[in-house]
Amino acid sequence: MTRITRRTLLSGTASIAAIAGLGLLARPAWASAEAAQEAVDAFTGGKKPETGKITLTAPEIAENGNSVPVTVEVDSPMTEGDYVASVTILADGNPNPEVATFHFTPMSGAAAATTRIRLAKTQNVMAIAKMSDGSVYSDQKEVKVTIGGCGG
Amino acid sequence: MATPKPRVKVPKKASAGETITIKTLISHDMESGQRKDKDGNVIPREIINKFTCEFNGTKVFECDLEPAVAANPYFEFSAKVPESGTFKFTWVDDNGSVYTEEQKITVE
């Protein structure tokens, strides 16, 4: 039998702690692709968004994940009969995928808005537009984040 | 956090029916609820959750904010100006506080 030294005891404890630690990681803190898809379905009512009409502008590389400027623009006449009702922004790698939802009206003049968002890490940012006639369009950009923006 | 202070940038004049650009900012930490203090306790969420812009009583633009909106929420958006009047901006805080700002515009 090998002598049980303090050294072997410590390394054994460390291995057990490491395995236990892995077990705690089983529930991820980040939104999963499923959470993001659920958020898309919640907004679109289950409809699959088409491409086109909406453009999401976001930097390729965000130096600071705490404040990433994003712009959404939707091609629409914005008249009483034909306008963009709302645009939602989702981030699939944040703790929660929802970021913001813009509600436009014919008084908006143009369906365009800019804001600044927090991104916890490199991920896809998606913008989905819902039109007054119920049709849904989306655009997506990957944003690389060097310093994450979740304050932790 | 000091009392949130709103700042808005609206053109003073416009032609009838022109679409103008409005910029708004409000100082607010937008505490996400994800951070922990030095003792390991979660700092509770406290954010601005809604921003509304109205013109002469009619809604122009609105935004529902989640914790992923950056601190000191900034918005840039458009508004069609049919006539002279007043823009009213409203920010609603999780804690129930409501902050407002107004700006007049003249149509010539």
PDB file of C-alpha atoms in Angstrom:
ATOM      1  CA  MET A   1       0.000   0.000   0.000  1.00  0.00           C
ATOM      2  CA  THR A   2       1.420   3.410  -0.887  1.00  0.00           C
ATOM      3  CA  ARG A   3       1.902   5.758   1.964  1.00  0.00           C
ATOM      4  CA  ILE A   4      -0.925   8.262   2.199  1.00  0.00           C
ATOM      5  CA  THR A   5       1.003  11.478   2.213  1.00  0.00           C
ATOM      6  CA  ARG A   6      -0.521  14.950   2.529  1.00  0.00           C
ATOM      7  CA  ARG A   7       0.489  15.417  -1.121  1.00  0.00           C
ATOM      8  CA  THR A   8      -1.539  12.457  -2.416  1.00  0.00           C
ATOM      9  CA  LEU A   9      -4.499  13.437  -0.263  1.00  0.00           C
ATOM     10  CA  LEU A  10      -4.511  16.991  -1.658  1.00  0.00           C
ATOM     11  CA  SER A  11      -4.237  15.878  -5.303  1.00  0.00           C
ATOM     12  CA  GLY A  12      -7.050  13.355  -4.748  1.00  0.00           C
ATOM     13  CA  THR A  13      -9.274  16.046  -3.273  1.00  0.00           C
ATOM     14  CA  ALA A  14      -8.489  18.348  -6.178  1.00  0.00           C
ATOM     15  CA  SER A  15      -9.561  15.706  -8.716  1.00  0.00           C
ATOM     16  CA  ILE A  16     -12.860  15.133  -6.923  1.00  0.00           C
ATOM     17  CA  ALA A  17     -13.473  18.878  -6.740  1.00  0.00           C
ATOM     18  CA  ALA A  18     -12.754  19.216 -10.459  1.00  0.00           C
ATOM     19  CA  ILE A  19     -15.259  16.498 -11.324  1.00  0.00           C
ATOM     20  CA  ALA A  20     -17.855  18.013  -9.014  1.00  0.00           C
ATOM     21  CA  GLY A  21     -17.198  21.384 -10.653  1.00  0.00           C
ATOM     22  CA  LEU A  22     -17.904  19.894 -14.091  1.00  0.00           C
ATOM     23  CA  GLY A  23     -21.199  18.581 -12.778  1.00  0.00           C
ATOM     24  CA  LEU A  24     -22.180  22.097 -11.707  1.00  0.00           C
ATOM     25  CA  LEU A  25     -21.461  23.325 -15.219  1.00  0.00           C
ATOM     26  CA  ALA A  26     -24.092  20.970 -16.636  1.00  0.00           C
ATOM     27  CA  ARG A  27     -26.644  23.820 -16.634  1.00  0.00           C
ATOM     28  CA  PRO A  28     -25.171  26.522 -18.894  1.00  0.00           C
ATOM     29  CA  ALA A  29     -25.526  30.177 -17.921  1.00  0.00           C
ATOM     30  CA  TRP A  30     -25.766  31.233 -21.557  1.00  0.00           C
ATOM     31  CA  ALA A  31     -28.819  31.154 -23.748  1.00  0.00           C
ATOM     32  CA  SER A  32     -28.760  28.144 -26.002  1.00  0.00           C
ATOM     33  CA  ALA A  33     -29.680  27.997 -29.659  1.00  0.00           C
ATOM     34  CA  GLU A  34     -33.014  26.534 -28.466  1.00  0.00           C
ATOM     35  CA  ALA A  35     -33.753  29.551 -26.239  1.00  0.00           C
ATOM     36  CA  ALA A  36     -33.013  31.844 -29.159  1.00  0.00           C
ATOM     37  CA  GLN A  37     -35.291  29.809 -31.453  1.00  0.00           C
ATOM     38  CA  GLU A  38     -38.067  29.927 -28.843  1.00  0.00           C
ATOM     39  CA  ALA A  39     -37.707  33.689 -28.715  1.00  0.00           C
ATOM     40  CA  VAL A  40     -37.959  33.856 -32.526  1.00  0.00           C
ATOM     41  CA  ASP A  41     -41.127  31.718 -32.491  1.00  0.00           C
ATOM     42  CA  ALA A  42     -42.643  33.769 -29.671  1.00  0.00           C
ATOM     43  CA  PHE A  43     -42.231  36.911 -31.762  1.00  0.00           C
ATOM     44  CA  THR A  44     -43.251  35.491 -35.144  1.00  0.00           C
ATOM     45  CA  GLY A  45     -46.046  33.283 -33.828  1.00  0.00           C
ATOM     46  CA  GLY A  46     -44.242  30.256 -35.209  1.00  0.00           C
ATOM     47  CA  LYS A  47     -43.766  31.704 -38.717  1.00  0.00           C
ATOM     48  CA  LYS A  48     -40.373  31.255 -40.326  1.00  0.00           C
ATOM     49  CA  PRO A  49     -38.940  34.672 -41.229  1.00  0.00           C
ATOM     50  CA  GLU A  50     -37.996  35.358 -44.846  1.00  0.00           C
ATOM     51  CA  THR A  51     -34.810  37.170 -45.804  1.00  0.00           C
ATOM     52  CA  GLY A  52     -34.950  40.603 -47.353  1.00  0.00           C
ATOM     53  CA  LYS A  53     -36.436  44.003 -46.486  1.00  0.00           C
ATOM     54  CA  ILE A  54     -34.657  44.252 -43.137  1.00  0.00           C
ATOM     55  CA  THR A  55     -31.001  45.124 -42.670  1.00  0.00           C
ATOM     56  CA  LEU A  56     -29.207  44.768 -39.362  1.00  0.00           C
ATOM     57  CA  THR A  57     -25.995  46.754 -39.064  1.00  0.00           C
ATOM     58  CA  ALA A  58     -23.578  45.750 -36.312  1.00  0.00           C
ATOM     59  CA  PRO A  59     -19.792  45.912 -36.013  1.00  0.00           C
ATOM     60  CA  GLU A  60     -17.844  42.825 -37.073  1.00  0.00           C
ATOM     61  CA  ILE A  61     -15.720  43.195 -33.966  1.00  0.00           C
ATOM     62  CA  ALA A  62     -16.997  44.879 -30.807  1.00  0.00           C
ATOM     63  CA  GLU A  63     -14.169  46.153 -28.649  1.00  0.00           C
ATOM     64  CA  ASN A  64     -16.452  46.535 -25.690  1.00  0.00           C
ATOM     65  CA  GLY A  65     -19.297  44.091 -25.184  1.00  0.00           C
ATOM     66  CA  ASN A  66     -20.908  46.553 -22.769  1.00  0.00           C
ATOM     67  CA  SER A  67     -21.928  48.930 -25.532  1.00  0.00           C
ATOM     68  CA  VAL A  68     -22.296  47.632 -29.088  1.00  0.00           C
ATOM     69  CA  PRO A  69     -24.090  49.971 -31.523  1.00  0.00           C
ATOM     70  CA  VAL A  70     -26.675  48.274 -33.733  1.00  0.00           C
ATOM     71  CA  THR A  71     -29.014  49.708 -36.354  1.00  0.00           C
ATOM     72  CA  VAL A  72     -32.069  48.142 -37.931  1.00  0.00           C
ATOM     73  CA  GLU A  73     -33.606  49.463 -41.140  1.00  0.00           C
ATOM     74  CA  VAL A  74     -36.641  48.020 -42.866  1.00  0.00           C
ATOM     75  CA  ASP A  75     -37.679  48.823 -46.415  1.00  0.00           C
ATOM     76  CA  SER A  76     -41.323  49.928 -46.087  1.00  0.00           C
ATOM     77  CA  PRO A  77     -43.543  52.812 -47.279  1.00  0.00           C
ATOM     78  CA  MET A  78     -44.715  53.277 -43.661  1.00  0.00           C
ATOM     79  CA  THR A  79     -48.235  54.256 -44.700  1.00  0.00           C
ATOM     80  CA  GLU A  80     -51.428  53.512 -42.773  1.00  0.00           C
ATOM     81  CA  GLY A  81     -51.999  50.428 -44.886  1.00  0.00           C
ATOM     82  CA  ASP A  82     -48.438  49.143 -45.189  1.00  0.00           C
ATOM     83  CA  TYR A  83     -45.962  49.635 -42.393  1.00  0.00           C
ATOM     84  CA  VAL A  84     -43.547  47.836 -40.102  1.00  0.00           C
ATOM     85  CA  ALA A  85     -45.307  47.049 -36.833  1.00  0.00           C
ATOM     86  CA  SER A  86     -42.322  45.938 -34.795  1.00  0.00           C
ATOM     87  CA  VAL A  87     -38.727  44.792 -34.941  1.00  0.00           C
ATOM     88  CA  THR A  88     -37.143  42.647 -32.258  1.00  0.00           C
ATOM     89  CA  ILE A  89     -33.435  42.156 -31.629  1.00  0.00           C
ATOM     90  CA  LEU A  90     -32.178  38.828 -30.266  1.00  0.00           C
ATOM     91  CA  ALA A  91     -28.691  37.712 -29.207  1.00  0.00           C
ATOM     92  CA  ASP A  92     -28.172  33.955 -29.133  1.00  0.00           C
ATOM     93  CA  GLY A  93     -25.184  33.921 -26.786  1.00  0.00           C
ATOM     94  CA  ASN A  94     -26.417  36.183 -23.989  1.00  0.00           C
ATOM     95  CA  PRO A  95     -27.896  34.820 -20.725  1.00  0.00           C
ATOM     96  CA  ASN A  96     -31.287  35.713 -22.208  1.00  0.00           C
ATOM     97  CA  PRO A  97     -31.776  36.091 -25.970  1.00  0.00           C
ATOM     98  CA  GLU A  98     -34.187  39.059 -25.895  1.00  0.00           C
ATOM     99  CA  VAL A  99     -32.548  42.467 -26.258  1.00  0.00           C
ATOM    100  CA  ALA A 100     -35.116  45.046 -27.334  1.00  0.00           C
ATOM    101  CA  THR A 101     -38.277  45.378 -29.394  1.00  0.00           C
ATOM    102  CA  PHE A 102     -39.009  48.516 -31.396  1.00  0.00           C
ATOM    103  CA  HIS A 103     -42.627  49.387 -32.150  1.00  0.00           C
ATOM    104  CA  PHE A 104     -43.109  51.651 -35.158  1.00  0.00           C
ATOM    105  CA  THR A 105     -46.197  53.485 -36.402  1.00  0.00           C
ATOM    106  CA  PRO A 106     -46.995  55.246 -39.686  1.00  0.00           C
ATOM    107  CA  MET A 107     -45.954  58.411 -37.779  1.00  0.00           C
ATOM    108  CA  SER A 108     -42.422  57.016 -37.568  1.00  0.00           C
ATOM    109  CA  GLY A 109     -41.852  58.081 -41.159  1.00  0.00           C
ATOM    110  CA  ALA A 110     -39.172  55.436 -41.587  1.00  0.00           C
ATOM    111  CA  ALA A 111     -38.741  52.025 -39.965  1.00  0.00           C
ATOM    112  CA  ALA A 112     -35.239  52.579 -38.700  1.00  0.00           C
ATOM    113  CA  ALA A 113     -33.726  52.705 -35.239  1.00  0.00           C
ATOM    114  CA  THR A 114     -30.318  52.618 -33.619  1.00  0.00           C
ATOM    115  CA  THR A 115     -29.431  51.638 -30.080  1.00  0.00           C
ATOM    116  CA  ARG A 116     -26.527  50.210 -28.099  1.00  0.00           C
ATOM    117  CA  ILE A 117     -26.642  46.690 -26.679  1.00  0.00           C
ATOM    118  CA  ARG A 118     -24.695  44.403 -24.370  1.00  0.00           C
ATOM    119  CA  LEU A 119     -23.138  41.241 -25.763  1.00  0.00           C
ATOM    120  CA  ALA A 120     -21.657  38.748 -23.321  1.00  0.00           C
ATOM    121  CA  LYS A 121     -19.381  37.108 -25.900  1.00  0.00           C
ATOM    122  CA  THR A 122     -18.991  36.489 -29.614  1.00  0.00           C
ATOM    123  CA  GLN A 123     -22.417  35.491 -30.970  1.00  0.00           C
ATOM    124  CA  ASN A 124     -25.091  36.054 -33.594  1.00  0.00           C
ATOM    125  CA  VAL A 125     -27.354  39.058 -33.335  1.00  0.00           C
ATOM    126  CA  MET A 126     -30.660  38.707 -35.140  1.00  0.00           C
ATOM    127  CA  ALA A 127     -33.266  41.308 -36.074  1.00  0.00           C
ATOM    128  CA  ILE A 128     -36.786  40.225 -37.014  1.00  0.00           C
ATOM    129  CA  ALA A 129     -39.393  42.557 -38.530  1.00  0.00           C
ATOM    130  CA  LYS A 130     -43.122  41.987 -38.322  1.00  0.00           C
ATOM    131  CA  MET A 131     -45.116  43.858 -40.948  1.00  0.00           C
ATOM    132  CA  SER A 132     -48.660  45.213 -40.707  1.00  0.00           C
ATOM    133  CA  ASP A 133     -49.818  42.401 -42.995  1.00  0.00           C
ATOM    134  CA  GLY A 134     -48.299  39.759 -40.706  1.00  0.00           C
ATOM    135  CA  SER A 135     -45.308  38.884 -42.886  1.00  0.00           C
ATOM    136  CA  VAL A 136     -41.990  38.398 -41.105  1.00  0.00           C
ATOM    137  CA  TYR A 137     -38.435  39.100 -42.267  1.00  0.00           C
ATOM    138  CA  SER A 138     -35.079  38.698 -40.551  1.00  0.00           C
ATOM    139  CA  ASP A 139     -31.398  39.531 -40.837  1.00  0.00           C
ATOM    140  CA  GLN A 140     -28.492  38.258 -38.800  1.00  0.00           C
ATOM    141  CA  LYS A 141     -24.901  39.282 -38.145  1.00  0.00           C
ATOM    142  CA  GLU A 142     -22.098  37.637 -36.177  1.00  0.00           C
ATOM    143  CA  VAL A 143     -20.399  40.030 -33.775  1.00  0.00           C
ATOM    144  CA  LYS A 144     -17.006  39.094 -32.352  1.00  0.00           C
ATOM    145  CA  VAL A 145     -16.656  40.369 -28.793  1.00  0.00           C
ATOM    146  CA  THR A 146     -13.263  40.856 -27.186  1.00  0.00           C
ATOM    147  CA  ILE A 147     -14.418  42.019 -23.729  1.00  0.00           C
ATOM    148  CA  GLY A 148     -17.753  40.546 -22.672  1.00  0.00           C
ATOM    149  CA  GLY A 149     -20.548  42.824 -21.499  1.00  0.00           C
ATOM    150  CA  CYS A 150     -22.266  41.102 -18.634  1.00  0.00           C
ATOM    151  CA  GLY A 151     -20.366  42.825 -15.821  1.00  0.00           C
ATOM    152  CA  GLY A 152     -19.043  39.546 -14.521  1.00  0.00           C
TER     153      GLY A 152
ATOM    154  CA  MET B   1     -27.318  55.827  -9.148  1.00  0.00           C
ATOM    155  CA  ALA B   2     -28.120  59.554  -9.408  1.00  0.00           C
ATOM    156  CA  THR B   3     -31.587  60.520 -10.671  1.00  0.00           C
ATOM    157  CA  PRO B   4     -31.743  59.503 -14.331  1.00  0.00           C
ATOM    158  CA  LYS B   5     -31.370  62.514 -16.556  1.00  0.00           C
ATOM    159  CA  PRO B   6     -32.880  62.459 -20.050  1.00  0.00           C
ATOM    160  CA  ARG B   7     -31.427  64.369 -22.994  1.00  0.00           C
ATOM    161  CA  VAL B   8     -33.076  64.624 -26.398  1.00  0.00           C
ATOM    162  CA  LYS B   9     -31.990  66.075 -29.728  1.00  0.00           C
ATOM    163  CA  VAL B  10     -34.874  67.183 -31.966  1.00  0.00           C
ATOM    164  CA  PRO B  11     -34.580  69.656 -34.851  1.00  0.00           C
ATOM    165  CA  LYS B  12     -36.205  73.002 -34.013  1.00  0.00           C
ATOM    166  CA  LYS B  13     -37.837  73.355 -37.436  1.00  0.00           C
ATOM    167  CA  ALA B  14     -39.134  71.100 -40.175  1.00  0.00           C
ATOM    168  CA  SER B  15     -41.232  71.306 -43.323  1.00  0.00           C
ATOM    169  CA  ALA B  16     -44.750  69.865 -43.187  1.00  0.00           C
ATOM    170  CA  GLY B  17     -44.634  66.105 -43.665  1.00  0.00           C
ATOM    171  CA  GLU B  18     -40.854  65.906 -43.358  1.00  0.00           C
ATOM    172  CA  THR B  19     -39.308  62.875 -41.661  1.00  0.00           C
ATOM    173  CA  ILE B  20     -36.797  63.989 -39.044  1.00  0.00           C
ATOM    174  CA  THR B  21     -34.235  62.111 -36.962  1.00  0.00           C
ATOM    175  CA  ILE B  22     -34.522  62.179 -33.187  1.00  0.00           C
ATOM    176  CA  LYS B  23     -31.806  61.111 -30.751  1.00  0.00           C
ATOM    177  CA  THR B  24     -32.503  60.371 -27.102  1.00  0.00           C
ATOM    178  CA  LEU B  25     -30.347  59.437 -24.159  1.00  0.00           C
ATOM    179  CA  ILE B  26     -31.064  58.849 -20.496  1.00  0.00           C
ATOM    180  CA  SER B  27     -28.449  58.300 -17.784  1.00  0.00           C
ATOM    181  CA  HIS B  28     -29.264  54.968 -16.121  1.00  0.00           C
ATOM    182  CA  ASP B  29     -27.080  52.083 -14.920  1.00  0.00           C
ATOM    183  CA  MET B  30     -29.411  49.464 -16.434  1.00  0.00           C
ATOM    184  CA  GLU B  31     -28.516  46.985 -13.694  1.00  0.00           C
ATOM    185  CA  SER B  32     -28.965  43.705 -15.525  1.00  0.00           C
ATOM    186  CA  GLY B  33     -29.446  41.357 -12.585  1.00  0.00           C
ATOM    187  CA  GLN B  34     -26.467  39.317 -13.779  1.00  0.00           C
ATOM    188  CA  ARG B  35     -23.812  40.989 -11.633  1.00  0.00           C
ATOM    189  CA  LYS B  36     -22.767  39.944  -8.128  1.00  0.00           C
ATOM    190  CA  ASP B  37     -21.484  42.183  -5.361  1.00  0.00           C
ATOM    191  CA  LYS B  38     -18.235  41.530  -3.499  1.00  0.00           C
ATOM    192  CA  ASP B  39     -20.018  39.169  -1.082  1.00  0.00           C
ATOM    193  CA  GLY B  40     -21.313  37.050  -3.945  1.00  0.00           C
ATOM    194  CA  ASN B  41     -24.922  38.233  -3.723  1.00  0.00           C
ATOM    195  CA  VAL B  42     -26.724  38.943  -6.973  1.00  0.00           C
ATOM    196  CA  ILE B  43     -27.318  42.662  -7.512  1.00  0.00           C
ATOM    197  CA  PRO B  44     -31.033  42.849  -8.346  1.00  0.00           C
ATOM    198  CA  ARG B  45     -32.192  43.921 -11.802  1.00  0.00           C
ATOM    199  CA  GLU B  46     -33.229  47.517 -12.234  1.00  0.00           C
ATOM    200  CA  ILE B  47     -33.583  48.828 -15.730  1.00  0.00           C
ATOM    201  CA  ILE B  48     -35.548  51.212 -17.879  1.00  0.00           C
ATOM    202  CA  ASN B  49     -37.994  48.768 -19.468  1.00  0.00           C
ATOM    203  CA  LYS B  50     -39.970  51.045 -21.786  1.00  0.00           C
ATOM    204  CA  PHE B  51     -39.359  54.142 -23.887  1.00  0.00           C
ATOM    205  CA  THR B  52     -42.140  55.982 -25.721  1.00  0.00           C
ATOM    206  CA  CYS B  53     -42.153  58.940 -28.090  1.00  0.00           C
ATOM    207  CA  GLU B  54     -45.416  60.759 -28.831  1.00  0.00           C
ATOM    208  CA  PHE B  55     -46.164  63.761 -31.020  1.00  0.00           C
ATOM    209  CA  ASN B  56     -49.152  65.919 -30.158  1.00  0.00           C
ATOM    210  CA  GLY B  57     -50.573  62.960 -28.253  1.00  0.00           C
ATOM    211  CA  THR B  58     -50.086  60.356 -30.999  1.00  0.00           C
ATOM    212  CA  LYS B  59     -47.588  57.520 -30.520  1.00  0.00           C
ATOM    213  CA  VAL B  60     -44.659  57.721 -32.918  1.00  0.00           C
ATOM    214  CA  PHE B  61     -42.168  55.151 -31.642  1.00  0.00           C
ATOM    215  CA  GLU B  62     -41.849  52.839 -28.691  1.00  0.00           C
ATOM    216  CA  CYS B  63     -39.207  50.435 -27.429  1.00  0.00           C
ATOM    217  CA  ASP B  64     -39.443  47.564 -24.943  1.00  0.00           C
ATOM    218  CA  LEU B  65     -36.028  47.230 -23.320  1.00  0.00           C
ATOM    219  CA  GLU B  66     -34.466  44.120 -21.771  1.00  0.00           C
ATOM    220  CA  PRO B  67     -31.318  44.017 -19.569  1.00  0.00           C
ATOM    221  CA  ALA B  68     -29.250  43.541 -22.732  1.00  0.00           C
ATOM    222  CA  VAL B  69     -29.712  47.201 -23.665  1.00  0.00           C
ATOM    223  CA  ALA B  70     -26.510  49.018 -22.736  1.00  0.00           C
ATOM    224  CA  ALA B  71     -26.290  51.396 -19.762  1.00  0.00           C
ATOM    225  CA  ASN B  72     -27.408  54.964 -20.509  1.00  0.00           C
ATOM    226  CA  PRO B  73     -29.928  53.793 -23.114  1.00  0.00           C
ATOM    227  CA  TYR B  74     -29.535  55.599 -26.416  1.00  0.00           C
ATOM    228  CA  PHE B  75     -32.053  55.616 -29.230  1.00  0.00           C
ATOM    229  CA  GLU B  76     -31.991  57.180 -32.666  1.00  0.00           C
ATOM    230  CA  PHE B  77     -35.202  56.939 -34.675  1.00  0.00           C
ATOM    231  CA  SER B  78     -37.376  58.790 -37.196  1.00  0.00           C
ATOM    232  CA  ALA B  79     -40.564  60.781 -36.891  1.00  0.00           C
ATOM    233  CA  LYS B  80     -42.839  62.301 -39.508  1.00  0.00           C
ATOM    234  CA  VAL B  81     -43.813  65.874 -38.625  1.00  0.00           C
ATOM    235  CA  PRO B  82     -47.213  66.850 -40.079  1.00  0.00           C
ATOM    236  CA  GLU B  83     -47.551  70.186 -38.220  1.00  0.00           C
ATOM    237  CA  SER B  84     -46.022  72.249 -35.428  1.00  0.00           C
ATOM    238  CA  GLY B  85     -46.282  70.695 -32.019  1.00  0.00           C
ATOM    239  CA  THR B  86     -44.593  68.980 -29.126  1.00  0.00           C
ATOM    240  CA  PHE B  87     -42.728  65.707 -28.864  1.00  0.00           C
ATOM    241  CA  LYS B  88     -43.115  63.981 -25.513  1.00  0.00           C
ATOM    242  CA  PHE B  89     -40.629  61.326 -24.435  1.00  0.00           C
ATOM    243  CA  THR B  90     -41.285  58.899 -21.577  1.00  0.00           C
ATOM    244  CA  TRP B  91     -38.981  56.386 -19.893  1.00  0.00           C
ATOM    245  CA  VAL B  92     -40.411  53.835 -17.420  1.00  0.00           C
ATOM    246  CA  ASP B  93     -38.164  52.339 -14.750  1.00  0.00           C
ATOM    247  CA  ASP B  94     -38.621  48.815 -13.251  1.00  0.00           C
ATOM    248  CA  ASN B  95     -39.092  50.548  -9.880  1.00  0.00           C
ATOM    249  CA  GLY B  96     -42.147  52.417 -11.180  1.00  0.00           C
ATOM    250  CA  SER B  97     -40.486  55.783 -11.694  1.00  0.00           C
ATOM    251  CA  VAL B  98     -41.389  57.586 -14.894  1.00  0.00           C
ATOM    252  CA  TYR B  99     -39.064  60.130 -16.465  1.00  0.00           C
ATOM    253  CA  THR B 100     -40.262  62.533 -19.145  1.00  0.00           C
ATOM    254  CA  GLU B 101     -38.898  65.173 -21.476  1.00  0.00           C
ATOM    255  CA  GLU B 102     -40.598  67.411 -24.025  1.00  0.00           C
ATOM    256  CA  GLN B 103     -39.398  69.258 -27.092  1.00  0.00           C
ATOM    257  CA  LYS B 104     -41.301  71.627 -29.380  1.00  0.00           C
ATOM    258  CA  ILE B 105     -40.911  71.758 -33.123  1.00  0.00           C
ATOM    259  CA  THR B 106     -42.104  74.413 -35.568  1.00  0.00           C
ATOM    260  CA  VAL B 107     -43.330  73.527 -39.045  1.00  0.00           C
ATOM    261  CA  GLU B 108     -42.785  76.353 -41.486  1.00  0.00           C
TER     262      GLU B 108
END
